[in-house]
mmCIF file of C-alpha atoms and ligand atoms in Angstrom:
data_model
loop_
_atom_site.group_PDB
_atom_site.id
_atom_site.type_symbol
_atom_site.label_atom_id
_atom_site.label_comp_id
_atom_site.label_asym_id
_atom_site.label_seq_id
_atom_site.Cartn_x
_atom_site.Cartn_y
_atom_site.Cartn_z
ATOM 1 C CA MET X 268 -13.425 15.054 -21.990
ATOM 2 C CA THR X 269 -16.182 12.553 -22.780
ATOM 3 C CA GLN X 270 -15.784 10.009 -19.944
ATOM 4 C CA ALA X 271 -17.472 10.713 -16.578
ATOM 5 C CA PRO X 272 -14.898 11.616 -13.907
ATOM 6 C CA VAL X 273 -13.699 8.867 -11.591
ATOM 7 C CA ASN X 274 -14.240 9.773 -7.891
ATOM 8 C CA VAL X 275 -11.007 9.460 -5.910
ATOM 9 C CA THR X 276 -11.255 9.831 -2.145
ATOM 10 C CA VAL X 277 -7.979 10.663 -0.351
ATOM 11 C CA THR X 278 -7.831 10.660 3.441
ATOM 12 C CA GLY X 279 -5.112 12.602 5.305
ATOM 13 C CA ALA X 280 -5.126 14.987 2.375
ATOM 14 C CA ALA X 281 -3.382 17.771 4.257
ATOM 15 C CA GLY X 282 -0.504 15.551 5.312
ATOM 16 C CA GLN X 283 2.889 15.207 3.681
ATOM 17 C CA ILE X 284 2.025 12.149 1.545
ATOM 18 C CA GLY X 285 -1.213 13.912 0.550
ATOM 19 C CA TYR X 286 0.726 16.902 -0.680
ATOM 20 C CA ALA X 287 2.927 14.692 -2.897
ATOM 21 C CA LEU X 288 0.051 12.517 -4.045
ATOM 22 C CA LEU X 289 -2.772 14.877 -5.063
ATOM 23 C CA PHE X 290 -0.896 16.681 -7.805
ATOM 24 C CA ARG X 291 0.084 13.407 -9.462
ATOM 25 C CA ILE X 292 -3.534 12.195 -9.341
ATOM 26 C CA ALA X 293 -4.714 15.422 -10.830
ATOM 27 C CA SER X 294 -2.138 15.181 -13.637
ATOM 28 C CA GLY X 295 -3.517 11.794 -14.685
ATOM 29 C CA GLN X 296 -0.732 9.575 -13.395
ATOM 30 C CA LEU X 297 -3.055 7.457 -11.172
ATOM 31 C CA LEU X 298 -5.641 6.364 -13.765
ATOM 32 C CA GLY X 299 -4.077 7.393 -17.111
ATOM 33 C CA PRO X 300 -4.094 10.286 -19.526
ATOM 34 C CA ASP X 301 -7.648 9.834 -20.726
ATOM 35 C CA THR X 302 -9.424 9.584 -17.383
ATOM 36 C CA PRO X 303 -10.782 12.639 -15.681
ATOM 37 C CA VAL X 304 -10.833 12.604 -11.868
ATOM 38 C CA LYS X 305 -12.827 14.264 -9.166
ATOM 39 C CA LEU X 306 -10.993 14.521 -5.847
ATOM 40 C CA ARG X 307 -12.851 14.044 -2.517
ATOM 41 C CA LEU X 308 -10.490 14.958 0.313
ATOM 42 C CA LEU X 309 -11.080 13.802 3.870
ATOM 43 C CA GLU X 310 -9.388 15.520 6.823
ATOM 44 C CA ILE X 311 -9.974 15.928 10.542
ATOM 45 C CA PRO X 312 -11.658 19.328 11.296
ATOM 46 C CA GLN X 313 -8.377 20.949 12.519
ATOM 47 C CA ALA X 314 -6.696 20.243 9.191
ATOM 48 C CA VAL X 315 -9.565 21.229 6.824
ATOM 49 C CA LYS X 316 -8.134 24.734 6.383
ATOM 50 C CA ALA X 317 -4.748 23.328 5.288
ATOM 51 C CA ALA X 318 -6.581 20.989 2.882
ATOM 52 C CA GLU X 319 -8.367 24.006 1.467
ATOM 53 C CA GLY X 320 -4.983 25.570 0.807
ATOM 54 C CA THR X 321 -3.890 22.468 -1.088
ATOM 55 C CA ALA X 322 -7.167 22.585 -3.046
ATOM 56 C CA MET X 323 -6.393 26.161 -4.045
ATOM 57 C CA GLU X 324 -3.040 25.034 -5.386
ATOM 58 C CA LEU X 325 -4.677 22.149 -7.260
ATOM 59 C CA GLU X 326 -6.970 24.713 -8.894
ATOM 60 C CA ASP X 327 -3.880 26.838 -9.749
ATOM 61 C CA GLY X 328 -2.406 23.821 -11.508
ATOM 62 C CA ALA X 329 -5.171 24.099 -14.200
ATOM 63 C CA PHE X 330 -5.047 20.313 -14.676
ATOM 64 C CA PRO X 331 -7.113 19.371 -17.710
ATOM 65 C CA LEU X 332 -8.144 16.069 -16.129
ATOM 66 C CA LEU X 333 -9.216 17.503 -12.764
ATOM 67 C CA ALA X 334 -12.963 17.841 -12.753
ATOM 68 C CA GLY X 335 -13.145 19.333 -9.192
ATOM 69 C CA THR X 336 -12.012 19.050 -5.562
ATOM 70 C CA ASP X 337 -14.329 18.727 -2.573
ATOM 71 C CA ILE X 338 -13.247 18.702 1.054
ATOM 72 C CA PHE X 339 -14.997 16.868 3.901
ATOM 73 C CA ASP X 340 -14.465 16.146 7.575
ATOM 74 C CA ASP X 341 -17.174 13.477 7.580
ATOM 75 C CA PRO X 342 -16.168 10.027 6.216
ATOM 76 C CA LYS X 343 -19.807 9.281 5.147
ATOM 77 C CA GLN X 344 -19.711 12.217 2.758
ATOM 78 C CA ALA X 345 -16.125 11.746 1.630
ATOM 79 C CA PHE X 346 -16.665 8.144 0.492
ATOM 80 C CA GLU X 347 -20.050 8.754 -1.166
ATOM 81 C CA GLY X 348 -19.733 7.468 -4.732
ATOM 82 C CA ALA X 349 -15.937 6.764 -4.394
ATOM 83 C CA ASN X 350 -14.493 4.578 -7.071
ATOM 84 C CA VAL X 351 -10.949 4.657 -5.657
ATOM 85 C CA ALA X 352 -10.156 5.275 -1.987
ATOM 86 C CA LEU X 353 -6.581 6.056 -0.771
ATOM 87 C CA LEU X 354 -6.593 5.741 3.011
ATOM 88 C CA VAL X 355 -3.521 7.701 3.944
ATOM 89 C CA GLY X 356 -4.433 9.514 7.196
ATOM 90 C CA ALA X 357 -3.595 7.547 10.321
ATOM 91 C CA ARG X 358 -2.615 8.079 13.916
ATOM 92 C CA PRO X 359 1.196 7.893 14.202
ATOM 93 C CA ARG X 360 2.866 6.285 17.165
ATOM 94 C CA THR X 361 3.854 8.977 19.671
ATOM 95 C CA LYS X 362 6.176 8.835 22.661
ATOM 96 C CA GLY X 363 5.001 6.422 25.380
ATOM 97 C CA MET X 364 2.315 4.862 23.208
ATOM 98 C CA GLU X 365 2.072 1.076 23.464
ATOM 99 C CA ARG X 366 1.350 -1.095 20.490
ATOM 100 C CA GLY X 367 -2.196 -1.787 21.737
ATOM 101 C CA ASP X 368 -2.820 1.989 22.055
ATOM 102 C CA LEU X 369 -1.688 2.528 18.484
ATOM 103 C CA LEU X 370 -3.949 -0.234 17.157
ATOM 104 C CA GLU X 371 -6.868 1.122 19.189
ATOM 105 C CA ALA X 372 -6.340 4.698 18.018
ATOM 106 C CA ASN X 373 -6.248 3.546 14.388
ATOM 107 C CA GLY X 374 -9.278 1.397 14.946
ATOM 108 C CA GLY X 375 -11.100 4.617 15.773
ATOM 109 C CA ILE X 376 -10.178 5.899 12.307
ATOM 110 C CA PHE X 377 -10.497 2.791 10.100
ATOM 111 C CA LYS X 378 -13.671 1.409 11.569
ATOM 112 C CA PRO X 379 -15.840 4.386 10.654
ATOM 113 C CA GLN X 380 -14.064 4.682 7.285
ATOM 114 C CA GLY X 381 -14.879 1.007 6.534
ATOM 115 C CA GLU X 382 -18.505 1.653 7.515
ATOM 116 C CA ALA X 383 -18.642 4.733 5.314
ATOM 117 C CA ILE X 384 -17.242 2.803 2.341
ATOM 118 C CA ASN X 385 -19.809 0.104 2.922
ATOM 119 C CA ALA X 386 -22.625 2.628 3.070
ATOM 120 C CA GLY X 387 -21.828 4.847 0.127
ATOM 121 C CA ALA X 388 -18.908 3.885 -2.129
ATOM 122 C CA ALA X 389 -19.476 2.921 -5.762
ATOM 123 C CA ASP X 390 -19.889 -0.757 -6.671
ATOM 124 C CA ASP X 391 -16.446 -0.845 -8.299
ATOM 125 C CA ILE X 392 -14.638 0.642 -5.273
ATOM 126 C CA LYS X 393 -10.929 -0.169 -4.928
ATOM 127 C CA VAL X 394 -9.320 0.596 -1.566
ATOM 128 C CA LEU X 395 -5.616 1.070 -0.810
ATOM 129 C CA VAL X 396 -4.574 1.551 2.799
ATOM 130 C CA VAL X 397 -1.288 3.445 3.165
ATOM 131 C CA GLY X 398 -1.617 4.663 6.825
ATOM 132 C CA ASN X 399 0.287 2.442 9.270
ATOM 133 C CA PRO X 400 -0.002 -0.220 10.537
ATOM 134 C CA ALA X 401 -1.272 -0.543 6.975
ATOM 135 C CA ASN X 402 -2.118 -4.285 6.743
ATOM 136 C CA THR X 403 -4.046 -4.291 9.997
ATOM 137 C CA ASN X 404 -5.769 -0.998 9.310
ATOM 138 C CA ALA X 405 -6.951 -2.497 6.039
ATOM 139 C CA LEU X 406 -8.222 -5.555 7.979
ATOM 140 C CA ILE X 407 -10.212 -3.315 10.351
ATOM 141 C CA ALA X 408 -11.733 -1.297 7.485
ATOM 142 C CA ARG X 409 -12.584 -4.463 5.547
ATOM 143 C CA SER X 410 -14.312 -6.079 8.501
ATOM 144 C CA HIS X 411 -16.686 -3.101 8.735
ATOM 145 C CA ALA X 412 -17.650 -3.235 5.068
ATOM 146 C CA PRO X 413 -19.430 -6.587 4.781
ATOM 147 C CA ASP X 414 -21.257 -5.662 1.566
ATOM 148 C CA VAL X 415 -18.035 -4.840 -0.317
ATOM 149 C CA PRO X 416 -16.162 -7.809 -1.801
ATOM 150 C CA ALA X 417 -13.256 -8.458 0.591
ATOM 151 C CA GLU X 418 -10.635 -8.457 -2.210
ATOM 152 C CA ARG X 419 -11.249 -4.745 -2.795
ATOM 153 C CA PHE X 420 -9.358 -3.975 0.411
ATOM 154 C CA THR X 421 -5.586 -3.874 -0.051
ATOM 155 C CA ALA X 422 -2.617 -2.389 1.786
ATOM 156 C CA MET X 423 0.606 -0.940 0.377
ATOM 157 C CA THR X 424 3.823 -2.880 0.082
ATOM 158 C CA ARG X 425 4.636 -1.327 -3.290
ATOM 159 C CA LEU X 426 7.081 1.032 -1.655
ATOM 160 C CA ASP X 427 8.985 -1.915 -0.183
ATOM 161 C CA HIS X 428 8.812 -3.614 -3.655
ATOM 162 C CA ASN X 429 10.309 -0.534 -5.282
ATOM 163 C CA ARG X 430 12.959 -0.240 -2.608
ATOM 164 C CA ALA X 431 13.933 -3.875 -3.148
ATOM 165 C CA ILE X 432 14.246 -3.322 -6.921
ATOM 166 C CA ALA X 433 16.406 -0.260 -6.386
ATOM 167 C CA GLN X 434 18.751 -2.008 -3.904
ATOM 168 C CA LEU X 435 19.169 -5.019 -6.226
ATOM 169 C CA ALA X 436 19.802 -2.839 -9.293
ATOM 170 C CA ARG X 437 22.424 -0.906 -7.409
ATOM 171 C CA LYS X 438 24.198 -4.082 -6.201
ATOM 172 C CA LEU X 439 24.326 -5.568 -9.743
ATOM 173 C CA GLY X 440 24.938 -2.271 -11.539
ATOM 174 C CA VAL X 441 21.914 -2.742 -13.829
ATOM 175 C CA ALA X 442 18.989 -0.563 -14.657
ATOM 176 C CA VAL X 443 15.835 -0.994 -12.541
ATOM 177 C CA SER X 444 13.967 -1.765 -15.739
ATOM 178 C CA GLU X 445 15.938 -5.049 -16.091
ATOM 179 C CA ILE X 446 14.431 -6.448 -12.892
ATOM 180 C CA ARG X 447 11.265 -8.531 -12.958
ATOM 181 C CA LYS X 448 9.191 -10.600 -10.535
ATOM 182 C CA MET X 449 10.210 -8.975 -7.287
ATOM 183 C CA THR X 450 8.126 -10.084 -4.368
ATOM 184 C CA ILE X 451 7.513 -8.631 -0.854
ATOM 185 C CA TRP X 452 5.881 -11.203 1.420
ATOM 186 C CA GLY X 453 4.026 -10.503 4.673
ATOM 187 C CA ASN X 454 3.647 -7.303 6.636
ATOM 188 C CA HIS X 455 4.663 -3.737 5.794
ATOM 189 C CA SER X 456 6.985 -3.698 8.753
ATOM 190 C CA ALA X 457 10.549 -4.699 9.620
ATOM 191 C CA THR X 458 9.497 -8.380 9.408
ATOM 192 C CA GLN X 459 8.651 -8.166 5.694
ATOM 193 C CA TYR X 460 10.509 -10.571 3.398
ATOM 194 C CA PRO X 461 11.884 -9.252 0.072
ATOM 195 C CA ASP X 462 12.393 -12.389 -2.048
ATOM 196 C CA LEU X 463 15.341 -12.693 -4.507
ATOM 197 C CA PHE X 464 14.703 -16.391 -5.190
ATOM 198 C CA HIS X 465 11.947 -15.664 -7.677
ATOM 199 C CA ALA X 466 12.999 -12.223 -8.836
ATOM 200 C CA GLU X 467 14.797 -12.221 -12.196
ATOM 201 C CA VAL X 468 17.505 -9.974 -13.662
ATOM 202 C CA GLY X 469 17.857 -10.136 -17.402
ATOM 203 C CA GLY X 470 16.116 -13.569 -17.216
ATOM 204 C CA ARG X 471 18.408 -15.002 -14.476
ATOM 205 C CA ILE X 472 17.223 -15.680 -10.950
ATOM 206 C CA ALA X 473 18.356 -12.647 -8.912
ATOM 207 C CA ALA X 474 19.849 -14.674 -5.999
ATOM 208 C CA GLU X 475 22.057 -16.530 -8.451
ATOM 209 C CA ALA X 476 23.047 -13.344 -10.261
ATOM 210 C CA VAL X 477 24.043 -11.814 -6.912
ATOM 211 C CA ASN X 478 25.810 -14.992 -5.777
ATOM 212 C CA ASP X 479 26.519 -13.480 -2.326
ATOM 213 C CA GLU X 480 24.510 -15.069 0.452
ATOM 214 C CA ALA X 481 26.018 -12.847 3.152
ATOM 215 C CA TRP X 482 24.938 -9.751 1.260
ATOM 216 C CA LEU X 483 21.415 -11.144 0.675
ATOM 217 C CA ALA X 484 20.831 -12.155 4.329
ATOM 218 C CA ASN X 485 22.777 -9.476 6.190
ATOM 219 C CA GLU X 486 22.482 -6.416 3.973
ATOM 220 C CA PHE X 487 19.752 -6.641 1.346
ATOM 221 C CA ILE X 488 16.903 -7.938 3.466
ATOM 222 C CA PRO X 489 17.531 -5.597 6.505
ATOM 223 C CA THR X 490 18.181 -2.600 4.267
ATOM 224 C CA VAL X 491 14.839 -3.012 2.522
ATOM 225 C CA ALA X 492 12.886 -3.894 5.637
ATOM 226 C CA LYS X 493 14.341 -1.022 7.692
ATOM 227 C CA ARG X 494 14.403 1.576 4.927
ATOM 228 C CA GLY X 495 11.388 3.398 6.334
ATOM 229 C CA ALA X 496 13.193 3.898 9.658
ATOM 230 C CA ALA X 497 16.387 5.001 7.851
ATOM 231 C CA ILE X 498 14.383 7.645 5.939
ATOM 232 C CA ILE X 499 12.859 8.904 9.217
ATOM 233 C CA GLU X 500 16.308 9.119 10.734
ATOM 234 C CA ALA X 501 17.716 11.011 7.743
ATOM 235 C CA ARG X 502 14.770 13.313 6.989
ATOM 236 C CA GLY X 503 13.310 13.760 10.466
ATOM 237 C CA ALA X 504 9.958 12.737 8.847
ATOM 238 C CA SER X 505 8.714 9.548 7.262
ATOM 239 C CA SER X 506 8.953 8.927 3.523
ATOM 240 C CA ALA X 507 6.439 11.029 1.618
ATOM 241 C CA ALA X 508 7.174 11.508 -2.068
ATOM 242 C CA SER X 509 8.345 7.887 -2.499
ATOM 243 C CA ALA X 510 5.280 6.636 -0.591
ATOM 244 C CA ALA X 511 3.006 8.735 -2.793
ATOM 245 C CA SER X 512 4.737 7.441 -5.867
ATOM 246 C CA ALA X 513 4.237 3.856 -4.682
ATOM 247 C CA ALA X 514 0.565 4.503 -4.032
ATOM 248 C CA ILE X 515 0.200 5.805 -7.640
ATOM 249 C CA ASP X 516 2.027 2.672 -8.843
ATOM 250 C CA HIS X 517 -0.219 0.347 -6.789
ATOM 251 C CA ILE X 518 -3.520 1.711 -8.128
ATOM 252 C CA HIS X 519 -2.210 2.228 -11.666
ATOM 253 C CA THR X 520 -1.057 -1.410 -11.834
ATOM 254 C CA TRP X 521 -4.308 -2.696 -10.275
ATOM 255 C CA VAL X 522 -6.328 -0.770 -12.897
ATOM 256 C CA ASN X 523 -4.119 -1.145 -15.917
ATOM 257 C CA GLY X 524 -2.495 -4.584 -15.451
ATOM 258 C CA THR X 525 0.952 -6.036 -14.912
ATOM 259 C CA PRO X 526 3.183 -6.426 -17.993
ATOM 260 C CA GLU X 527 3.522 -9.910 -19.548
ATOM 261 C CA GLY X 528 6.226 -11.854 -17.736
ATOM 262 C CA ASP X 529 6.166 -9.715 -14.626
ATOM 263 C CA TRP X 530 4.211 -9.323 -11.404
ATOM 264 C CA THR X 531 3.983 -6.854 -8.507
ATOM 265 C CA SER X 532 3.527 -6.954 -4.732
ATOM 266 C CA MET X 533 0.299 -6.079 -3.000
ATOM 267 C CA ALA X 534 -0.987 -6.840 0.482
ATOM 268 C CA VAL X 535 -4.326 -8.523 -0.186
ATOM 269 C CA PRO X 536 -6.726 -10.726 1.823
ATOM 270 C CA SER X 537 -5.242 -14.180 1.835
ATOM 271 C CA ASP X 538 -7.150 -17.056 0.248
ATOM 272 C CA GLY X 539 -4.897 -19.472 2.093
ATOM 273 C CA SER X 540 -2.169 -19.448 -0.578
ATOM 274 C CA TYR X 541 1.355 -20.284 0.619
ATOM 275 C CA GLY X 542 0.037 -21.261 4.076
ATOM 276 C CA VAL X 543 -1.017 -17.674 4.995
ATOM 277 C CA PRO X 544 -4.193 -17.870 7.066
ATOM 278 C CA GLU X 545 -7.295 -16.960 5.069
ATOM 279 C CA GLY X 546 -8.437 -13.415 5.532
ATOM 280 C CA LEU X 547 -5.161 -11.963 6.799
ATOM 281 C CA ILE X 548 -4.066 -9.006 4.679
ATOM 282 C CA SER X 549 -0.616 -10.092 3.692
ATOM 283 C CA SER X 550 1.706 -9.202 0.851
ATOM 284 C CA PHE X 551 1.965 -11.593 -2.060
ATOM 285 C CA PRO X 552 3.204 -11.635 -5.667
ATOM 286 C CA VAL X 553 0.177 -10.709 -7.776
ATOM 287 C CA THR X 554 -0.626 -10.289 -11.423
ATOM 288 C CA THR X 555 -3.359 -7.841 -12.424
ATOM 289 C CA ARG X 556 -5.648 -7.752 -15.455
ATOM 290 C CA ASP X 557 -8.910 -5.956 -16.305
ATOM 291 C CA GLY X 558 -9.037 -4.284 -12.894
ATOM 292 C CA ALA X 559 -8.629 -7.493 -10.867
ATOM 293 C CA TYR X 560 -5.637 -9.226 -9.299
ATOM 294 C CA GLN X 561 -4.664 -12.847 -8.792
ATOM 295 C CA ILE X 562 -2.097 -14.222 -6.330
ATOM 296 C CA VAL X 563 0.719 -15.939 -8.317
ATOM 297 C CA GLN X 564 0.440 -19.637 -7.686
ATOM 298 C CA GLY X 565 2.875 -22.536 -7.647
ATOM 299 C CA LEU X 566 6.150 -20.892 -6.505
ATOM 300 C CA GLN X 567 8.590 -23.250 -4.761
ATOM 301 C CA ILE X 568 9.381 -21.847 -1.329
ATOM 302 C CA ASP X 569 12.630 -23.126 0.211
ATOM 303 C CA ASP X 570 13.433 -23.266 3.962
ATOM 304 C CA PHE X 571 15.208 -19.925 3.978
ATOM 305 C CA SER X 572 12.190 -18.128 2.493
ATOM 306 C CA ARG X 573 9.615 -20.212 4.470
ATOM 307 C CA ALA X 574 11.090 -19.152 7.837
ATOM 308 C CA ARG X 575 10.994 -15.483 6.874
ATOM 309 C CA ILE X 576 7.467 -15.567 5.388
ATOM 310 C CA ASP X 577 6.264 -17.392 8.494
ATOM 311 C CA ALA X 578 7.813 -14.812 10.867
ATOM 312 C CA SER X 579 6.136 -11.933 9.079
ATOM 313 C CA VAL X 580 2.793 -13.754 8.875
ATOM 314 C CA ALA X 581 3.085 -14.565 12.621
ATOM 315 C CA GLU X 582 3.361 -10.814 13.309
ATOM 316 C CA LEU X 583 0.200 -10.197 11.255
ATOM 317 C CA VAL X 584 -1.617 -12.922 13.256
ATOM 318 C CA GLU X 585 -0.528 -11.143 16.482
ATOM 319 C CA GLU X 586 -1.866 -7.819 15.176
ATOM 320 C CA ARG X 587 -5.127 -9.458 14.132
ATOM 321 C CA ASP X 588 -5.491 -11.088 17.519
ATOM 322 C CA ALA X 589 -4.822 -7.760 19.277
ATOM 323 C CA VAL X 590 -7.480 -5.869 17.259
ATOM 324 C CA THR X 591 -9.901 -8.777 17.684
ATOM 325 C CA LYS X 592 -9.431 -8.502 21.484
ATOM 326 C CA LEU X 593 -10.178 -4.782 21.255
ATOM 327 C CA GLY X 594 -13.370 -5.542 19.390
ATOM 328 C CA LEU X 595 -12.183 -3.756 16.275
ATOM 329 C CA VAL X 596 -12.765 -6.611 13.793
HETATM 330 P P1 LIG J 650 1.158 13.198 8.129
HETATM 331 O O1 LIG J 650 1.103 13.198 9.643
HETATM 332 O O2 LIG J 650 1.915 14.182 7.418
HETATM 333 O O3 LIG J 650 -0.385 13.307 7.598
HETATM 334 C C1 LIG J 650 -1.405 12.526 8.087
HETATM 335 C C2 LIG J 650 -2.672 13.336 7.867
HETATM 336 O O4 LIG J 650 -3.773 12.479 8.174
HETATM 337 C C3 LIG J 650 -2.793 14.567 8.720
HETATM 338 O O5 LIG J 650 -3.043 15.716 7.880
HETATM 339 C C4 LIG J 650 -3.934 14.294 9.649
HETATM 340 O O6 LIG J 650 -4.691 15.402 9.986
HETATM 341 C C5 LIG J 650 -4.761 13.296 8.780
HETATM 342 N N1 LIG J 650 -5.672 12.437 9.567
HETATM 343 C C6 LIG J 650 -5.531 11.955 10.822
HETATM 344 N N2 LIG J 650 -6.632 11.284 11.158
HETATM 345 C C7 LIG J 650 -7.489 11.339 10.125
HETATM 346 C C8 LIG J 650 -8.807 10.878 9.944
HETATM 347 N N3 LIG J 650 -9.479 10.230 10.876
HETATM 348 N N4 LIG J 650 -9.407 11.153 8.743
HETATM 349 C C9 LIG J 650 -8.761 11.877 7.783
HETATM 350 N N5 LIG J 650 -7.505 12.332 7.956
HETATM 351 C C10 LIG J 650 -6.847 12.080 9.097
HETATM 352 O O7 LIG J 650 1.533 11.674 7.758
HETATM 353 P P2 LIG J 650 2.109 11.217 6.333
HETATM 354 O O8 LIG J 650 3.594 11.366 6.308
HETATM 355 O O9 LIG J 650 1.298 11.754 5.239
HETATM 356 O O10 LIG J 650 1.841 9.623 6.480
HETATM 357 C C11 LIG J 650 0.543 9.119 6.520
HETATM 358 C C12 LIG J 650 0.613 7.622 6.948
HETATM 359 O O11 LIG J 650 1.235 6.877 5.952
HETATM 360 C C13 LIG J 650 1.363 7.381 8.234
HETATM 361 O O12 LIG J 650 0.623 6.371 8.947
HETATM 362 C C14 LIG J 650 2.678 6.749 7.756
HETATM 363 O O13 LIG J 650 3.263 5.913 8.718
HETATM 364 C C15 LIG J 650 2.143 5.953 6.588
HETATM 365 N N6 LIG J 650 3.134 5.527 5.604
HETATM 366 C C16 LIG J 650 2.961 4.303 5.018
HETATM 367 C C17 LIG J 650 3.875 3.826 4.070
HETATM 368 C C18 LIG J 650 3.624 2.503 3.413
HETATM 369 O O14 LIG J 650 4.550 2.113 2.648
HETATM 370 N N7 LIG J 650 2.572 1.761 3.640
HETATM 371 C C19 LIG J 650 4.951 4.647 3.685
HETATM 372 C C20 LIG J 650 5.054 5.903 4.288
HETATM 373 C C21 LIG J 650 4.179 6.342 5.241
HETATM 374 C C1 LIG J 651 7.938 3.688 5.374
HETATM 375 O O1 LIG J 651 8.081 2.507 5.072
HETATM 376 O O2 LIG J 651 8.609 4.569 4.843
HETATM 377 C C2 LIG J 651 6.945 4.059 6.447
HETATM 378 O O3 LIG J 651 5.998 3.056 6.608
HETATM 379 C C3 LIG J 651 7.668 4.397 7.720
HETATM 380 C C4 LIG J 651 6.694 4.902 8.787
HETATM 381 O O4 LIG J 651 6.827 4.373 9.927
HETATM 382 O O5 LIG J 651 5.918 5.825 8.532
#
């Protein structure tokens, strides 16, 4: 091992996504088979003991690439020197909780984490927010890290992207590997828009290959957008291994690049592309190269897609306005 380890901070490390995520990071699937990693786990004090148990299991894995695991209950320490930050821990909505209460509770988590990233993370820090409401939590963290380039704050729609690929592959009876250029637009919520008008299957536009408007509008879009709720209904808990897998995919693609002729979906600060207000953290088609991403430009958006992108972006504007009113951004 000649390379210095990359510091990876994971919040919510004792949670169910954390349990599925940490072993894949330790095995080299996040950054590649030649990159050693040092894990910095952040938990709330009540869950530190459980995180210590997970750290014992990580040790028992004898992973050649794992250079060590440290556990913290203080964000300032956990983000010190972080090169990659996976912000998974969040306050879930509980019975009787209003939307404003949820945003406020999460503001109490993501504001200090943004400040800690600003104070101590490494210059090349890359942040992925997984904890819901992911786009707006990323917006809160970003707004408290003025010294970090805004584009380093991203939120996860890769799970939605993967779900959309899987549903399309199943409908057409093709392998997932035949599908390219899938896009999720907007918010990681039920308003998200999975776009089959730019996705390709074996070189053909997916919507044409499907040739079934009713399926596209009434089955495909709602199935992808409500898949998180369907998993909760079936499992009695929200998606964990698939979410961890998508988080691995998101960072791996950001660091290692998208394949030629393909792109991925990431929620990133808008530069005004496709009429999405600047600064909102919204999902776009992006290509990645040399550790940076670019929003794919020049796609034609028809009325069907425009209405759906606008609806999801309107929800993001509402969330931004609510957290602005609460003084969180
Ligand atoms: P979980 O409840 O099992 O674990 C969350 C962990 O976060 C807990 O161990 C908790 O102690 C910890 N935590 C809470 N506040 C913290 C803080 N301030 N600092 C550090 N840790 C803190 O939840 P989970 O199933 O692992 O899911 C985590 C989040 O990911 C949830 O918000 C969930 O809705 C979200 N999620 C997002 C996606 C996506 O696609 N973006 C997919 C699935 C789940
Ligand atoms: C998912 O998409 O599986 C999750 O975001 C659902 C949730 O509410 O945790």
